[in-house]
Tab-separated table of C-alpha atoms in Angstrom:
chain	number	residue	atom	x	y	z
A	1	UNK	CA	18.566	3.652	-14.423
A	2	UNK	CA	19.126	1.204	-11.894
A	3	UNK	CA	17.082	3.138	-9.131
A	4	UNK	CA	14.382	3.372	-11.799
A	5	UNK	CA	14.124	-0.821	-12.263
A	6	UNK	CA	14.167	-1.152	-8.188
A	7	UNK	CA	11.451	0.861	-7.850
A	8	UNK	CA	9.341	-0.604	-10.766
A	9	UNK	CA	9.745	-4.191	-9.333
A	10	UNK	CA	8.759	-2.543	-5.415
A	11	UNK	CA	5.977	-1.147	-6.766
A	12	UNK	CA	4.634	-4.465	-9.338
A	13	UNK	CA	5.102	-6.284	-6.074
A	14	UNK	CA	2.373	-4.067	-4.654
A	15	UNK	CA	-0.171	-4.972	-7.170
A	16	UNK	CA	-1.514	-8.055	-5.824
A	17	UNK	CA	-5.279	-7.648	-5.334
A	18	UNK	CA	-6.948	-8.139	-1.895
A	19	UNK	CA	-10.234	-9.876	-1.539
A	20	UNK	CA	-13.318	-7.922	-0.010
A	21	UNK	CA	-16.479	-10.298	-1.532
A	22	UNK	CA	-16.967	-13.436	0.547
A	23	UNK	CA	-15.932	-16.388	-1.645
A	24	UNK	CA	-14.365	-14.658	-4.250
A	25	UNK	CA	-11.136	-16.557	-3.618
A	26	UNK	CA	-9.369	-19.406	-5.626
A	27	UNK	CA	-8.146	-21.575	-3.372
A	28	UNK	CA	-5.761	-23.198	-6.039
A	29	UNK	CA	-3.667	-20.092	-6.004
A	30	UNK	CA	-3.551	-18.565	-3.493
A	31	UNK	CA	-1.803	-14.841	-2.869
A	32	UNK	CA	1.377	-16.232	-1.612
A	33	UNK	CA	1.852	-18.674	-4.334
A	34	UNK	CA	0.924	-15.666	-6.608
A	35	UNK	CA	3.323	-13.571	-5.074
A	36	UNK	CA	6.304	-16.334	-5.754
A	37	UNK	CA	5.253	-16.857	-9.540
A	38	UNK	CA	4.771	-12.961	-10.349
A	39	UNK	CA	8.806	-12.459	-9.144
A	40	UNK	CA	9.828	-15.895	-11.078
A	41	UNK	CA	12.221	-15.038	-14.482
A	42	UNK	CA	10.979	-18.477	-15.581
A	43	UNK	CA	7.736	-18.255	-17.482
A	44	UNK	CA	7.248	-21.684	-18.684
A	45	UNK	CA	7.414	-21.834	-14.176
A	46	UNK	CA	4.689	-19.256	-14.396
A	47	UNK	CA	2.546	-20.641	-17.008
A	48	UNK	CA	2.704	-24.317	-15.716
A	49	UNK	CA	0.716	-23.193	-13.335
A	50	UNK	CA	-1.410	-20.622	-14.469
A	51	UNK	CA	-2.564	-22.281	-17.772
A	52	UNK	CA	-4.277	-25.284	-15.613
A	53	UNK	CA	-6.290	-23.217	-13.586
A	54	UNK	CA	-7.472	-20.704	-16.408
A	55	UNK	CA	-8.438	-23.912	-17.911
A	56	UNK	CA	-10.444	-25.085	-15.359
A	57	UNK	CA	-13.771	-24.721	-14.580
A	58	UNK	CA	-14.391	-22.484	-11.623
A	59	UNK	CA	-14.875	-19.395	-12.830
A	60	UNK	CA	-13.549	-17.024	-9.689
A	61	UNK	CA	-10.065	-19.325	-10.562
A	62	UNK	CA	-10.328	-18.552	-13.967
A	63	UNK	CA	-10.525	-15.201	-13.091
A	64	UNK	CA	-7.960	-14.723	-10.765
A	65	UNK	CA	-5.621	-17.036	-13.314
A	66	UNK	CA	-6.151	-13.739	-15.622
A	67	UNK	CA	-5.504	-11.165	-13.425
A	68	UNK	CA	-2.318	-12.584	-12.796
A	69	UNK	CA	-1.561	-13.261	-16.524
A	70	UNK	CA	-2.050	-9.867	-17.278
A	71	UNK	CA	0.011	-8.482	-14.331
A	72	UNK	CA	3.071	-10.876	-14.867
A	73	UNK	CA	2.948	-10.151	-18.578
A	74	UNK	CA	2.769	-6.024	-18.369
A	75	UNK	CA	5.786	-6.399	-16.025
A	76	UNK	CA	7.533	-8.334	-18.911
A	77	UNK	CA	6.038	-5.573	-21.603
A	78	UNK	CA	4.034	-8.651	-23.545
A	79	UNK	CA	1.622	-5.931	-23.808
A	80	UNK	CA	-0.754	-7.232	-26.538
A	81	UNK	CA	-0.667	-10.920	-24.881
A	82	UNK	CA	-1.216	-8.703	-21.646
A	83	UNK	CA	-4.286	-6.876	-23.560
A	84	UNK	CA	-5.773	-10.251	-24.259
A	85	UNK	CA	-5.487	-11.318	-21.296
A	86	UNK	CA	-7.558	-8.307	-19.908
A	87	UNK	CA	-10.084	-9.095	-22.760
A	88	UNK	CA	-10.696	-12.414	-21.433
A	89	UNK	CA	-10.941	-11.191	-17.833
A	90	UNK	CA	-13.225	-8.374	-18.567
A	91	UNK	CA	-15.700	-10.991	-20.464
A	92	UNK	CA	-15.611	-12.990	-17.194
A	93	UNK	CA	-17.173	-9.766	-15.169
A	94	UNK	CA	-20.931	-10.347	-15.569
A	95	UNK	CA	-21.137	-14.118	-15.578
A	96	UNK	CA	-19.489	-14.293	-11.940
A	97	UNK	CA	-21.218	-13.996	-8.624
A	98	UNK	CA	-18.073	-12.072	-7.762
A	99	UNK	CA	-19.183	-8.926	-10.473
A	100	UNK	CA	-17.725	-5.899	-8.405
A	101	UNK	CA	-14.145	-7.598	-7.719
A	102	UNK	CA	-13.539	-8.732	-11.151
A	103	UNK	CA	-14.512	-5.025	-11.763
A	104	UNK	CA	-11.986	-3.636	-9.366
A	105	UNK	CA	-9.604	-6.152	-10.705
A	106	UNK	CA	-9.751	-5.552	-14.206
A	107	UNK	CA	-9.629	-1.570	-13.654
A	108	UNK	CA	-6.462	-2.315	-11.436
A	109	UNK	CA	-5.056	-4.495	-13.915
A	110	UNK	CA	-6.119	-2.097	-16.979
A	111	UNK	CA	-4.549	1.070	-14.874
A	112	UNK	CA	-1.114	-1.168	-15.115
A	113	UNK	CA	-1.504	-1.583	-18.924
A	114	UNK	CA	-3.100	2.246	-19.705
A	115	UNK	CA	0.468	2.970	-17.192
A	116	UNK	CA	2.819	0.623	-19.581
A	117	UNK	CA	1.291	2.366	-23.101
A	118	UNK	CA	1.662	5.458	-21.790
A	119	UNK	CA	-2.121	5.543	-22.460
A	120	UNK	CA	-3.079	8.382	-19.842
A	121	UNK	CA	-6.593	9.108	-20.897
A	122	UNK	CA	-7.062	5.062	-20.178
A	123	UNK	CA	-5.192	5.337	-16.707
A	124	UNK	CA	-7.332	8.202	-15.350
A	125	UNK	CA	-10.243	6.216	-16.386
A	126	UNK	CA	-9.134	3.201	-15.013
A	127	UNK	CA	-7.243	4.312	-11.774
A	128	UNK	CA	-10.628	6.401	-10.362
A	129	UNK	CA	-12.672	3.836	-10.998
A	130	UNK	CA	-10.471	1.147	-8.936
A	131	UNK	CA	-10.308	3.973	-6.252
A	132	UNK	CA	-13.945	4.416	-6.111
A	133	UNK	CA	-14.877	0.291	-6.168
A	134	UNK	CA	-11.944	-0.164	-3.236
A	135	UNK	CA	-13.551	2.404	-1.255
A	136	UNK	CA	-17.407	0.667	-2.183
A	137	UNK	CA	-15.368	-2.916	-1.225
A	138	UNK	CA	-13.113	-1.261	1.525
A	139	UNK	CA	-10.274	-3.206	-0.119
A	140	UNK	CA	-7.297	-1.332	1.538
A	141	UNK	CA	-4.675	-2.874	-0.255
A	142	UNK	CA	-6.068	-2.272	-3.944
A	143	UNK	CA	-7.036	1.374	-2.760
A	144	UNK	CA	-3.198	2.104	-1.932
A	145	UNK	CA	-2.828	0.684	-5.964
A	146	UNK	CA	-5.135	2.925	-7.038
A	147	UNK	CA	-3.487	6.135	-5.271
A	148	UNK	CA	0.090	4.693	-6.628
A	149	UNK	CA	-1.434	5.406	-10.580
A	150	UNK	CA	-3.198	8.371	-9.431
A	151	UNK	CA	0.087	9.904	-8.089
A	152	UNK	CA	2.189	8.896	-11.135
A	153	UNK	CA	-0.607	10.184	-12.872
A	154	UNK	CA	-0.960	13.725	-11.799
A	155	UNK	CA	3.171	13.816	-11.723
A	156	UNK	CA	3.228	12.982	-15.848
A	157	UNK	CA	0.901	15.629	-16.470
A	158	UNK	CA	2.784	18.162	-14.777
A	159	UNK	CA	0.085	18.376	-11.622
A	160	UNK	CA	2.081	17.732	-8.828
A	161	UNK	CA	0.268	19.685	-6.220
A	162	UNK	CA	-2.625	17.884	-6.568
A	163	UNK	CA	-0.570	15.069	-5.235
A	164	UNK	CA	0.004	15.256	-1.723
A	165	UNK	CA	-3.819	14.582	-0.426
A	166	UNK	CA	-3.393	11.127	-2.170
A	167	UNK	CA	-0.015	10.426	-0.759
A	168	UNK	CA	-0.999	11.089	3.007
A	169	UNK	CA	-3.974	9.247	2.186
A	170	UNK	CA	-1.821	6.163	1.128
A	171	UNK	CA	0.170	6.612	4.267
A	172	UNK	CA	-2.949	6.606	6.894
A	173	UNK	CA	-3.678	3.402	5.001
A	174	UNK	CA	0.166	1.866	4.880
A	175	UNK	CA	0.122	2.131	9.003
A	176	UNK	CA	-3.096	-0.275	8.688
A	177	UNK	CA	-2.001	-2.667	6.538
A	178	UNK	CA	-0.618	-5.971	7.478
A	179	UNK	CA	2.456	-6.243	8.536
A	180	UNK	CA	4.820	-8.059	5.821
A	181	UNK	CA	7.038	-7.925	2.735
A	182	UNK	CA	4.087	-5.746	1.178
A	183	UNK	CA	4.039	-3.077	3.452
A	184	UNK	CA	7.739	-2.641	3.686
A	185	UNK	CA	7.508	-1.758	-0.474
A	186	UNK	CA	4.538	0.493	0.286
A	187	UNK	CA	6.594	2.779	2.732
A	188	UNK	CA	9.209	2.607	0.185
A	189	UNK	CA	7.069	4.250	-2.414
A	190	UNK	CA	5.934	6.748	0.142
A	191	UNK	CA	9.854	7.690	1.210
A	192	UNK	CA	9.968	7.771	-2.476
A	193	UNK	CA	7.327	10.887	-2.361
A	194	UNK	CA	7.990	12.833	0.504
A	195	UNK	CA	11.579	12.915	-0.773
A	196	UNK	CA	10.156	14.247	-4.223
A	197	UNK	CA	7.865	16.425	-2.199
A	198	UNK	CA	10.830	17.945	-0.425
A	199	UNK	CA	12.659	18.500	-3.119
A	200	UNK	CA	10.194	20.407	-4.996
A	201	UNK	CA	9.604	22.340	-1.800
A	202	UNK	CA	13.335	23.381	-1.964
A	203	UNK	CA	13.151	24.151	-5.325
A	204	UNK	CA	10.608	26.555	-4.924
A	205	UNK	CA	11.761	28.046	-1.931
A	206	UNK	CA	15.075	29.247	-4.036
């Protein structure tokens, strides 16, 4: 149980969206600040400073105010505030100059809630779409997030050798990602699945 909460908080901690679209960032919060909020236990903390800038009227803040709503609030399993959240985000998509981040966003975000309701249909759905739009952005970051569902995917429905091409995928991109408290989580997740690759190996070799 307790290995199963540590690796649920490495991997929410790996679901903070990169930019790719010049301009497409909120300077009011930026990822770092994000980063401290999404691990606080306080939410009145969280939503002191969230609730401002969803109020506000630049829309990219707005949007990334929602993205982050909906991530801290699956992690807590507020799923229908979480889903309304995502409704307001999605209805942000076509009035911003910023159209195919919010899109990759909102799948990203969506994948995480499809993930929480155990809705798999809504994951697959969700998860290849945010794979294709990181590869159209080259976000590198939100393309290792989208290989992350895609794995636990294909590993709930019993499809595990379909998994391996997307975990040495998320490896070639782990060695060119930054180097910082992000990338140590991402190698964790990928010790995570060589070690279940292994031991499937040794199972079948018995």
């Amino acid at each position: 149980m307790f290995k199963s909460v540590v690796l649920f908080t490495m991997l929410s901690l790996l679901f903070l969206p990169a930019s790719g679209q010049t301009g497409c960032d909120c300077s009011a919060l930026p990822a770092a600040t994000a980063a401290r909020l999404l691990r606080t236990a306080d939410s009145a903390a969280f939503f002191n400073v969230i609730n401002p800038i969803k109020a506000g009227a630049d829309l990219n803040c707005q949007a990334t105010a929602l993205r982050y709503e909906a991530e801290y609030l699956i992690s807590r399993k507020k799923l229908p505030a979480a889903l309304a959240a995502l409704e307001s985000l999605e209805k942000l998509i076509n009035r911003s100059s910023c159209k195919e981040q919010l899109q990759l966003e909102w799948n990203l975000q969506s994948a995480g809630y499809s993930k929480a309701t155990q809705d798999y249909e809504h994951l697959s759905q969700n998860a290849f779409k945010a794979l294709e739009l990181t590869e159209l952005l080259k976000e590198e970051a939100g393309q290792f997030r989208a290989i992350t569902y895609i794995v636990f995917l294909f590993t709930r429905q019993r499809q595990e050798e379909k998994n391996w091409d997307y975990v040495k995928r998320a490896e070639q991109l782990a060695v060119k990602l930054p180097e910082d408290e992000e990338k140590a989580i991402r190698y964790n997740w990928l010790a995570f699945e060589y070690e279940r690759k292994f031991t499937l190996t040794q199972r079948i070799g018995l």
